[in-house]
Amino acid sequence: MSATQDIDALLNSFIQRGLPGCSLQVTQRGRILYEGYRGVSDRETGAPITNTSIFRLASMSKIPLYTVMMMLFEQGKYLMEDPIGDYLPDWKSSVRYEYHEDGSVTTVPTRRPILMKDVLTMKCGLPYCNSDAPTDDVVMRGMQKCMRQLWDKGHYTLQEHLQAMSKAPLACEPGTRWIYGFSSELAAGLIEVLCDKPVNDVFRELLFDPLGMENTGAIYFGDVEERMVKLYAKGPNGTLVPGPDFFDKKHLPGAEHEAGWGRLFSTGNDLSRLMQMLACGGVYDGIRIMGRKTIDLMRSNTLGGTFDDNYNGGYGYGYGFRTLIDKAAGNNNGSLGSFGWTGGFGTYCEADPEEGLSIVYMHNLMPNDEQYYHPRVRNASYGLIR
């Protein structure tokens, strides 16, 4: 079989395995090597997945987010060593937890403030706090305490979110530990301050409009809501049931639906435009969006090593993206320096500047089972290169 037939068979096997639907686009220097759609966007109606199907990006929203942050960096809007308190006054100083041998925990001032580079490299010292569920984790309890008033209010702006969380004690000294989470909220808030306009407007002006990403956003417009694929969750016996709807409430227009920074939605075609730009030195369809050397900085490893889990094996972490630094450690047939990220509902993307290659894969499922799907997609996509 040809490499494209191999991918056809692979995606078909995903559907046979129980995945409702998925899409994949692999592009190299402007030429589409593979574009495929399988399954349905709604099991009840049988509507198929197509090139106009909209997927929730969840954490893959960080791709546009940190791309814009790095565009502002190369425009001279800030320096990496700047304290974020220069732009967000509530964050001029911080405290952190200190753990003692007798098991007690106290709070002490941090030795230095959170810097811009800490936000871009996920080292601000705070994880996500999305639930008020009881927990023994002292860091989470501190964050919950800060959020309770906003949760009781029921809706809140991004800047209100940041103001509340500025009082939360950090898990560690800024810059000392990679902790996935609240750095993204800080990044979105910093964009608003640096550009003096809502973060979604900045996305539209700097990325979505120049790249022709007409189906990407955070708030429903046009017929987007009707084209959104249905979110499914695996029930206790493995059957698929409709997923919770609270994830989509942030997409509804109106201040009453705001809850900080809302994550994005997009199509495979739209996101491929962004990933092709990143894979091709900052240029898409003859239009320069950003500089090649800035992209090189984005994919520079800031961990001092690699992640130690199987899924991220061989990857370090750059400025908003994981970046491949050891092919053998992850059994990875991609190129060193390839970079990208994934989303909690099953989306995955990677840009490979060495080959000018981009991979954008989409599905929406809970749990997303990414450890099964994503490495297979990656391995098969790189098999297209001859």
CSV table of C-alpha atoms in Angstrom, one decimal:
chain,number,residue,atom,x,y,z
A,1,MET,CA,0.0,0.0,0.0
A,2,SER,CA,1.0,3.6,-0.5
A,3,ALA,CA,1.6,5.9,2.5
A,4,THR,CA,-1.7,7.6,1.9
A,5,GLN,CA,-3.5,4.3,1.9
A,6,ASP,CA,-1.7,3.4,5.1
A,7,ILE,CA,-3.2,6.5,6.7
A,8,ASP,CA,-6.6,5.8,5.2
A,9,ALA,CA,-6.5,2.4,6.9
A,10,LEU,CA,-5.3,3.9,10.1
A,11,LEU,CA,-8.1,6.4,10.4
A,12,ASN,CA,-10.6,3.7,9.4
A,13,SER,CA,-9.3,1.6,12.3
A,14,PHE,CA,-9.9,4.5,14.7
A,15,ILE,CA,-13.5,4.6,13.8
A,16,GLN,CA,-13.8,0.8,14.1
A,17,ARG,CA,-12.2,1.1,17.5
A,18,GLY,CA,-15.1,3.4,18.6
A,19,LEU,CA,-13.9,6.9,17.8
A,20,PRO,CA,-17.0,9.0,16.7
A,21,GLY,CA,-15.0,11.0,14.1
A,22,CYS,CA,-11.7,12.6,13.2
A,23,SER,CA,-9.9,14.7,10.7
A,24,LEU,CA,-6.2,14.9,9.6
A,25,GLN,CA,-4.4,17.3,7.4
A,26,VAL,CA,-0.6,16.9,6.6
A,27,THR,CA,0.9,19.8,4.6
A,28,GLN,CA,4.5,20.3,3.3
A,29,ARG,CA,5.6,23.7,2.1
A,30,GLY,CA,2.1,24.6,0.9
A,31,ARG,CA,1.3,21.3,-0.7
A,32,ILE,CA,-1.3,19.0,1.0
A,33,LEU,CA,0.2,15.6,1.3
A,34,TYR,CA,-2.9,14.1,3.0
A,35,GLU,CA,-6.4,15.4,3.9
A,36,GLY,CA,-8.9,12.9,5.3
A,37,TYR,CA,-12.1,12.9,7.3
A,38,ARG,CA,-13.7,9.9,9.0
A,39,GLY,CA,-16.8,9.2,11.1
A,40,VAL,CA,-19.6,11.5,12.2
A,41,SER,CA,-19.9,14.8,14.0
A,42,ASP,CA,-23.2,13.7,15.5
A,43,ARG,CA,-24.0,10.0,16.1
A,44,GLU,CA,-27.7,10.7,16.4
A,45,THR,CA,-28.1,12.5,13.0
A,46,GLY,CA,-25.3,10.8,11.2
A,47,ALA,CA,-23.8,14.1,10.0
A,48,PRO,CA,-20.3,13.3,8.7
A,49,ILE,CA,-17.0,14.9,9.6
A,50,THR,CA,-16.0,17.3,6.8
A,51,ASN,CA,-13.5,20.1,6.2
A,52,THR,CA,-16.0,22.5,7.7
A,53,SER,CA,-16.5,20.6,11.0
A,54,ILE,CA,-15.6,22.7,14.0
A,55,PHE,CA,-13.6,21.1,16.9
A,56,ARG,CA,-12.9,22.4,20.4
A,57,LEU,CA,-9.2,23.0,20.7
A,58,ALA,CA,-9.1,23.1,24.5
A,59,SER,CA,-5.4,23.4,25.5
A,60,MET,CA,-4.3,23.5,21.9
A,61,SER,CA,-5.6,27.1,22.0
A,62,LYS,CA,-2.1,27.7,23.4
A,63,ILE,CA,-0.7,27.5,19.9
A,64,PRO,CA,-2.3,30.8,18.8
A,65,LEU,CA,-1.9,32.3,22.3
A,66,TYR,CA,1.9,31.8,22.5
A,67,THR,CA,2.4,32.5,18.9
A,68,VAL,CA,0.9,36.0,19.5
A,69,MET,CA,3.0,36.4,22.6
A,70,MET,CA,6.1,35.8,20.6
A,71,MET,CA,5.0,38.1,17.8
A,72,LEU,CA,4.6,40.9,20.5
A,73,PHE,CA,8.1,39.9,21.8
A,74,GLU,CA,9.7,40.5,18.4
A,75,GLN,CA,7.8,43.8,18.1
A,76,GLY,CA,9.5,45.0,21.2
A,77,LYS,CA,6.4,45.1,23.4
A,78,TYR,CA,8.3,43.4,26.3
A,79,LEU,CA,11.5,41.7,27.3
A,80,MET,CA,11.6,38.2,28.7
A,81,GLU,CA,13.3,39.4,31.9
A,82,ASP,CA,10.5,42.0,32.6
A,83,PRO,CA,8.5,41.3,35.8
A,84,ILE,CA,4.9,40.7,34.8
A,85,GLY,CA,4.0,43.3,37.5
A,86,ASP,CA,5.2,46.0,35.1
A,87,TYR,CA,2.1,45.2,33.1
A,88,LEU,CA,-0.2,43.6,35.7
A,89,PRO,CA,0.2,45.7,38.8
A,90,ASP,CA,-1.6,43.2,41.0
A,91,TRP,CA,1.3,40.8,40.3
A,92,LYS,CA,4.2,43.0,41.4
A,93,SER,CA,4.9,40.7,44.3
A,94,SER,CA,4.1,37.1,45.2
A,95,VAL,CA,4.3,34.7,48.1
A,96,ARG,CA,4.9,30.9,47.9
A,97,TYR,CA,4.4,27.9,50.1
A,98,GLU,CA,7.3,26.7,52.2
A,99,TYR,CA,7.1,23.1,53.4
A,100,HIS,CA,8.7,22.1,56.8
A,101,GLU,CA,10.1,18.8,58.1
A,102,ASP,CA,7.3,18.6,60.7
A,103,GLY,CA,4.7,18.6,58.0
A,104,SER,CA,3.6,22.2,58.5
A,105,VAL,CA,3.3,24.7,55.6
A,106,THR,CA,3.8,28.4,55.8
A,107,THR,CA,3.9,31.2,53.2
A,108,VAL,CA,6.9,33.3,52.5
A,109,PRO,CA,7.7,36.1,50.0
A,110,THR,CA,9.2,34.9,46.7
A,111,ARG,CA,12.8,35.8,46.2
A,112,ARG,CA,12.0,37.4,42.9
A,113,PRO,CA,8.8,38.3,41.0
A,114,ILE,CA,7.3,36.3,38.2
A,115,LEU,CA,8.9,37.3,34.9
A,116,MET,CA,7.6,37.3,31.4
A,117,LYS,CA,9.7,34.3,30.5
A,118,ASP,CA,8.2,32.4,33.4
A,119,VAL,CA,4.8,32.8,31.8
A,120,LEU,CA,5.9,31.7,28.4
A,121,THR,CA,7.7,28.6,29.8
A,122,MET,CA,5.0,27.4,32.2
A,123,LYS,CA,7.1,28.3,35.3
A,124,CYS,CA,4.9,30.9,37.0
A,125,GLY,CA,4.3,28.5,39.9
A,126,LEU,CA,0.5,27.9,39.6
A,127,PRO,CA,-1.4,25.0,38.0
A,128,TYR,CA,-5.0,25.3,36.8
A,129,CYS,CA,-7.8,25.7,39.2
A,130,ASN,CA,-11.1,24.8,37.5
A,131,SER,CA,-13.1,23.1,40.3
A,132,ASP,CA,-14.1,23.7,43.9
A,133,ALA,CA,-14.1,20.0,44.6
A,134,PRO,CA,-12.6,19.1,48.0
A,135,THR,CA,-8.9,18.5,47.9
A,136,ASP,CA,-5.9,17.8,50.2
A,137,ASP,CA,-3.6,19.8,47.9
A,138,VAL,CA,-2.6,23.0,49.7
A,139,VAL,CA,-1.8,24.9,46.5
A,140,MET,CA,-5.2,24.0,45.0
A,141,ARG,CA,-7.0,25.0,48.3
A,142,GLY,CA,-5.3,28.4,48.2
A,143,MET,CA,-6.4,28.9,44.6
A,144,GLN,CA,-9.9,27.8,45.3
A,145,LYS,CA,-10.1,30.3,48.2
A,146,CYS,CA,-9.2,33.1,45.7
A,147,MET,CA,-11.7,32.0,43.1
A,148,ARG,CA,-14.7,31.4,45.4
A,149,GLN,CA,-16.1,34.9,45.1
A,150,LEU,CA,-16.0,34.8,41.3
A,151,TRP,CA,-17.5,31.3,41.2
A,152,ASP,CA,-20.3,32.5,43.4
A,153,LYS,CA,-20.8,35.5,41.1
A,154,GLY,CA,-21.2,33.0,38.2
A,155,HIS,CA,-19.3,35.0,35.5
A,156,TYR,CA,-16.2,37.1,35.4
A,157,THR,CA,-13.8,38.7,33.0
A,158,LEU,CA,-10.2,37.7,32.3
A,159,GLN,CA,-8.9,40.7,34.2
A,160,GLU,CA,-11.1,39.9,37.2
A,161,HIS,CA,-9.8,36.3,37.1
A,162,LEU,CA,-6.2,37.6,37.1
A,163,GLN,CA,-6.8,40.0,39.9
A,164,ALA,CA,-8.3,37.3,42.1
A,165,MET,CA,-5.6,34.8,41.5
A,166,SER,CA,-2.8,37.4,42.2
A,167,LYS,CA,-3.4,36.6,45.9
A,168,ALA,CA,-2.8,32.9,45.6
A,169,PRO,CA,0.4,31.5,47.1
A,170,LEU,CA,2.6,29.9,44.5
A,171,ALA,CA,3.7,26.2,44.6
A,172,CYS,CA,7.3,27.2,44.2
A,173,GLU,CA,9.8,29.9,43.4
A,174,PRO,CA,9.0,31.5,40.0
A,175,GLY,CA,11.1,30.0,37.2
A,176,THR,CA,12.2,26.9,39.1
A,177,ARG,CA,9.6,24.3,38.1
A,178,TRP,CA,7.5,23.5,35.0
A,179,ILE,CA,3.9,23.4,36.2
A,180,TYR,CA,1.2,23.2,33.5
A,181,GLY,CA,-1.6,25.6,33.9
A,182,PHE,CA,-2.3,29.2,34.9
A,183,SER,CA,0.6,30.6,32.8
A,184,SER,CA,-1.9,30.6,29.9
A,185,GLU,CA,-4.4,32.9,31.7
A,186,LEU,CA,-1.6,35.2,32.5
A,187,ALA,CA,-0.4,35.2,28.9
A,188,ALA,CA,-3.9,36.1,27.7
A,189,GLY,CA,-4.2,38.9,30.2
A,190,LEU,CA,-0.8,40.3,29.3
A,191,ILE,CA,-1.8,40.4,25.6
A,192,GLU,CA,-4.8,42.5,26.5
A,193,VAL,CA,-2.6,45.0,28.4
A,194,LEU,CA,0.2,45.1,25.8
A,195,CYS,CA,-2.3,45.7,23.0
A,196,ASP,CA,-5.0,47.6,24.9
A,197,LYS,CA,-7.8,45.5,23.5
A,198,PRO,CA,-9.5,42.2,24.2
A,199,VAL,CA,-7.3,39.1,23.5
A,200,ASN,CA,-9.7,37.7,21.0
A,201,ASP,CA,-9.5,40.9,18.9
A,202,VAL,CA,-5.7,40.6,19.0
A,203,PHE,CA,-5.9,37.0,17.7
A,204,ARG,CA,-8.2,38.1,14.9
A,205,GLU,CA,-6.0,41.1,13.8
A,206,LEU,CA,-2.5,39.5,14.1
A,207,LEU,CA,-3.3,35.8,13.1
A,208,PHE,CA,-6.7,34.8,12.1
A,209,ASP,CA,-7.4,37.5,9.4
A,210,PRO,CA,-3.9,37.5,7.9
A,211,LEU,CA,-3.9,33.7,7.7
A,212,GLY,CA,-7.5,33.4,6.4
A,213,MET,CA,-8.6,31.4,9.5
A,214,GLU,CA,-12.3,32.2,9.0
A,215,ASN,CA,-13.7,29.4,11.2
A,216,THR,CA,-11.6,30.0,14.3
A,217,GLY,CA,-12.6,31.9,17.4
A,218,ALA,CA,-13.7,31.8,21.0
A,219,ILE,CA,-17.2,33.2,20.7
A,220,TYR,CA,-19.8,31.6,18.4
A,221,PHE,CA,-20.5,33.5,15.1
A,222,GLY,CA,-22.4,32.7,12.0
A,223,ASP,CA,-23.2,29.0,11.8
A,224,VAL,CA,-20.3,27.9,13.9
A,225,GLU,CA,-22.4,26.4,16.7
A,226,GLU,CA,-24.3,24.2,14.3
A,227,ARG,CA,-21.0,22.9,12.8
A,228,MET,CA,-19.4,22.1,16.2
A,229,VAL,CA,-18.8,18.4,16.5
A,230,LYS,CA,-20.7,16.8,19.3
A,231,LEU,CA,-18.5,16.1,22.4
A,232,TYR,CA,-18.8,12.5,23.5
A,233,ALA,CA,-17.6,10.7,26.7
A,234,LYS,CA,-17.0,7.1,27.3
A,235,GLY,CA,-19.5,5.7,29.8
A,236,PRO,CA,-18.7,3.1,32.5
A,237,ASN,CA,-19.2,0.2,30.1
A,238,GLY,CA,-17.3,1.9,27.2
A,239,THR,CA,-20.3,3.1,25.4
A,240,LEU,CA,-20.4,6.7,24.1
A,241,VAL,CA,-22.7,9.2,25.8
A,242,PRO,CA,-23.0,13.0,25.2
A,243,GLY,CA,-20.3,14.8,27.0
A,244,PRO,CA,-21.0,17.6,29.5
A,245,ASP,CA,-22.2,20.9,28.0
A,246,PHE,CA,-20.5,23.3,30.4
A,247,PHE,CA,-17.3,23.4,28.3
A,248,ASP,CA,-19.2,25.2,25.5
A,249,LYS,CA,-20.9,27.8,27.7
A,250,LYS,CA,-17.8,30.1,27.4
A,251,HIS,CA,-18.4,30.2,23.6
A,252,LEU,CA,-21.9,31.8,24.0
A,253,PRO,CA,-22.0,35.5,23.4
A,254,GLY,CA,-22.7,37.8,26.3
A,255,ALA,CA,-20.9,38.9,29.5
A,256,GLU,CA,-23.1,36.5,31.5
A,257,HIS,CA,-21.2,33.6,29.9
A,258,GLU,CA,-17.7,34.9,30.5
A,259,ALA,CA,-15.4,32.9,32.8
A,260,GLY,CA,-11.9,34.2,32.3
A,261,TRP,CA,-10.2,33.4,29.0
A,262,GLY,CA,-12.3,31.1,26.9
A,263,ARG,CA,-10.6,28.4,24.8
A,264,LEU,CA,-10.8,28.4,21.0
A,265,PHE,CA,-12.5,26.3,18.4
A,266,SER,CA,-11.3,25.7,14.8
A,267,THR,CA,-11.3,23.5,11.8
A,268,GLY,CA,-8.4,21.3,10.6
A,269,ASN,CA,-8.0,23.4,7.6
A,270,ASP,CA,-7.8,26.7,9.6
A,271,LEU,CA,-5.3,25.4,12.1
A,272,SER,CA,-3.2,23.9,9.3
A,273,ARG,CA,-2.7,27.5,8.0
A,274,LEU,CA,-1.2,28.5,11.3
A,275,MET,CA,1.0,25.4,11.6
A,276,GLN,CA,2.2,25.8,8.1
A,277,MET,CA,3.3,29.4,8.9
A,278,LEU,CA,5.2,28.1,11.9
A,279,ALA,CA,6.8,25.3,9.8
A,280,CYS,CA,7.8,27.6,7.0
A,281,GLY,CA,9.8,30.3,8.8
A,282,GLY,CA,6.9,32.6,9.6
A,283,VAL,CA,5.5,32.9,6.0
A,284,TYR,CA,2.2,31.6,4.7
A,285,ASP,CA,1.0,32.0,1.1
A,286,GLY,CA,3.6,34.7,0.5
A,287,ILE,CA,2.6,36.7,3.5
A,288,ARG,CA,5.2,37.1,6.4
A,289,ILE,CA,3.5,36.8,9.8
A,290,MET,CA,6.6,36.7,12.0
A,291,GLY,CA,10.3,36.2,11.9
A,292,ARG,CA,12.1,32.8,11.4
A,293,LYS,CA,14.5,33.5,14.3
A,294,THR,CA,11.7,34.1,16.7
A,295,ILE,CA,10.2,30.8,15.8
A,296,ASP,CA,13.6,29.2,16.5
A,297,LEU,CA,13.5,30.7,20.0
A,298,MET,CA,9.9,29.4,20.5
A,299,ARG,CA,11.2,25.9,19.9
A,300,SER,CA,14.3,26.1,22.1
A,301,ASN,CA,14.2,23.8,25.1
A,302,THR,CA,13.8,25.5,28.5
A,303,LEU,CA,13.5,22.3,30.6
A,304,GLY,CA,17.1,21.3,30.8
A,305,GLY,CA,16.1,17.8,29.7
A,306,THR,CA,13.0,16.0,28.5
A,307,PHE,CA,9.6,15.1,29.9
A,308,ASP,CA,9.8,11.7,31.6
A,309,ASP,CA,6.3,10.4,30.7
A,310,ASN,CA,5.8,8.0,27.7
A,311,TYR,CA,3.5,10.3,25.8
A,312,ASN,CA,5.9,13.2,25.8
A,313,GLY,CA,9.0,11.1,25.6
A,314,GLY,CA,11.9,12.9,23.9
A,315,TYR,CA,10.2,16.3,24.1
A,316,GLY,CA,11.4,19.3,26.0
A,317,TYR,CA,9.4,22.5,26.4
A,318,GLY,CA,10.1,25.9,24.7
A,319,TYR,CA,8.1,29.1,24.8
A,320,GLY,CA,4.6,27.8,24.8
A,321,PHE,CA,5.3,24.6,22.9
A,322,ARG,CA,6.8,21.1,23.5
A,323,THR,CA,9.8,20.6,21.3
A,324,LEU,CA,11.5,17.4,20.1
A,325,ILE,CA,15.1,17.2,21.4
A,326,ASP,CA,15.7,13.4,21.6
A,327,LYS,CA,14.2,11.2,18.8
A,328,ALA,CA,15.2,7.9,20.4
A,329,ALA,CA,13.8,8.7,23.8
A,330,GLY,CA,10.3,9.0,22.3
A,331,ASN,CA,10.7,6.5,19.4
A,332,ASN,CA,9.9,9.5,17.2
A,333,ASN,CA,10.4,9.5,13.4
A,334,GLY,CA,10.0,13.2,13.2
A,335,SER,CA,12.7,15.9,13.0
A,336,LEU,CA,14.6,17.4,15.9
A,337,GLY,CA,13.2,20.8,16.7
A,338,SER,CA,9.6,19.8,15.6
A,339,PHE,CA,7.2,21.5,18.0
A,340,GLY,CA,3.5,21.8,18.8
A,341,TRP,CA,1.0,20.8,21.5
A,342,THR,CA,-2.2,18.9,22.1
A,343,GLY,CA,-5.7,19.5,23.5
A,344,GLY,CA,-7.7,17.8,26.3
A,345,PHE,CA,-10.4,16.6,23.9
A,346,GLY,CA,-8.0,14.9,21.5
A,347,THR,CA,-6.6,17.5,19.2
A,348,TYR,CA,-2.9,17.3,18.2
A,349,CYS,CA,-0.6,19.4,16.0
A,350,GLU,CA,3.1,19.6,15.1
A,351,ALA,CA,5.2,21.9,13.0
A,352,ASP,CA,8.5,20.7,11.5
A,353,PRO,CA,10.7,23.5,10.2
A,354,GLU,CA,13.3,21.1,8.9
A,355,GLU,CA,10.8,19.6,6.4
A,356,GLY,CA,8.4,22.5,6.2
A,357,LEU,CA,5.8,20.0,7.4
A,358,SER,CA,2.7,20.5,9.5
A,359,ILE,CA,0.4,17.9,11.0
A,360,VAL,CA,-3.1,18.8,12.4
A,361,TYR,CA,-5.3,16.0,13.8
A,362,MET,CA,-8.7,16.5,15.4
A,363,HIS,CA,-11.1,14.6,17.5
A,364,ASN,CA,-13.3,15.5,20.5
A,365,LEU,CA,-13.7,12.7,23.1
A,366,MET,CA,-13.5,12.3,26.9
A,367,PRO,CA,-11.2,10.9,27.9
A,368,ASN,CA,-9.3,11.7,24.8
A,369,ASP,CA,-7.1,8.5,24.7
A,370,GLU,CA,-4.3,10.6,23.2
A,371,GLN,CA,-1.6,8.0,24.1
A,372,TYR,CA,-3.1,5.6,21.6
A,373,TYR,CA,-4.1,8.0,18.7
A,374,HIS,CA,-1.5,10.7,18.5
A,375,PRO,CA,1.7,8.7,18.2
A,376,ARG,CA,0.1,6.6,15.5
A,377,VAL,CA,-1.0,9.7,13.6
A,378,ARG,CA,2.5,11.2,13.9
A,379,ASN,CA,4.3,8.1,12.8
A,380,ALA,CA,2.0,7.6,9.8
A,381,SER,CA,2.2,11.3,8.8
A,382,TYR,CA,6.0,11.3,8.7
A,383,GLY,CA,5.7,8.2,6.6
A,384,LEU,CA,4.5,10.5,3.8
A,385,ILE,CA,7.9,12.1,3.4
A,386,ARG,CA,10.0,10.5,0.7
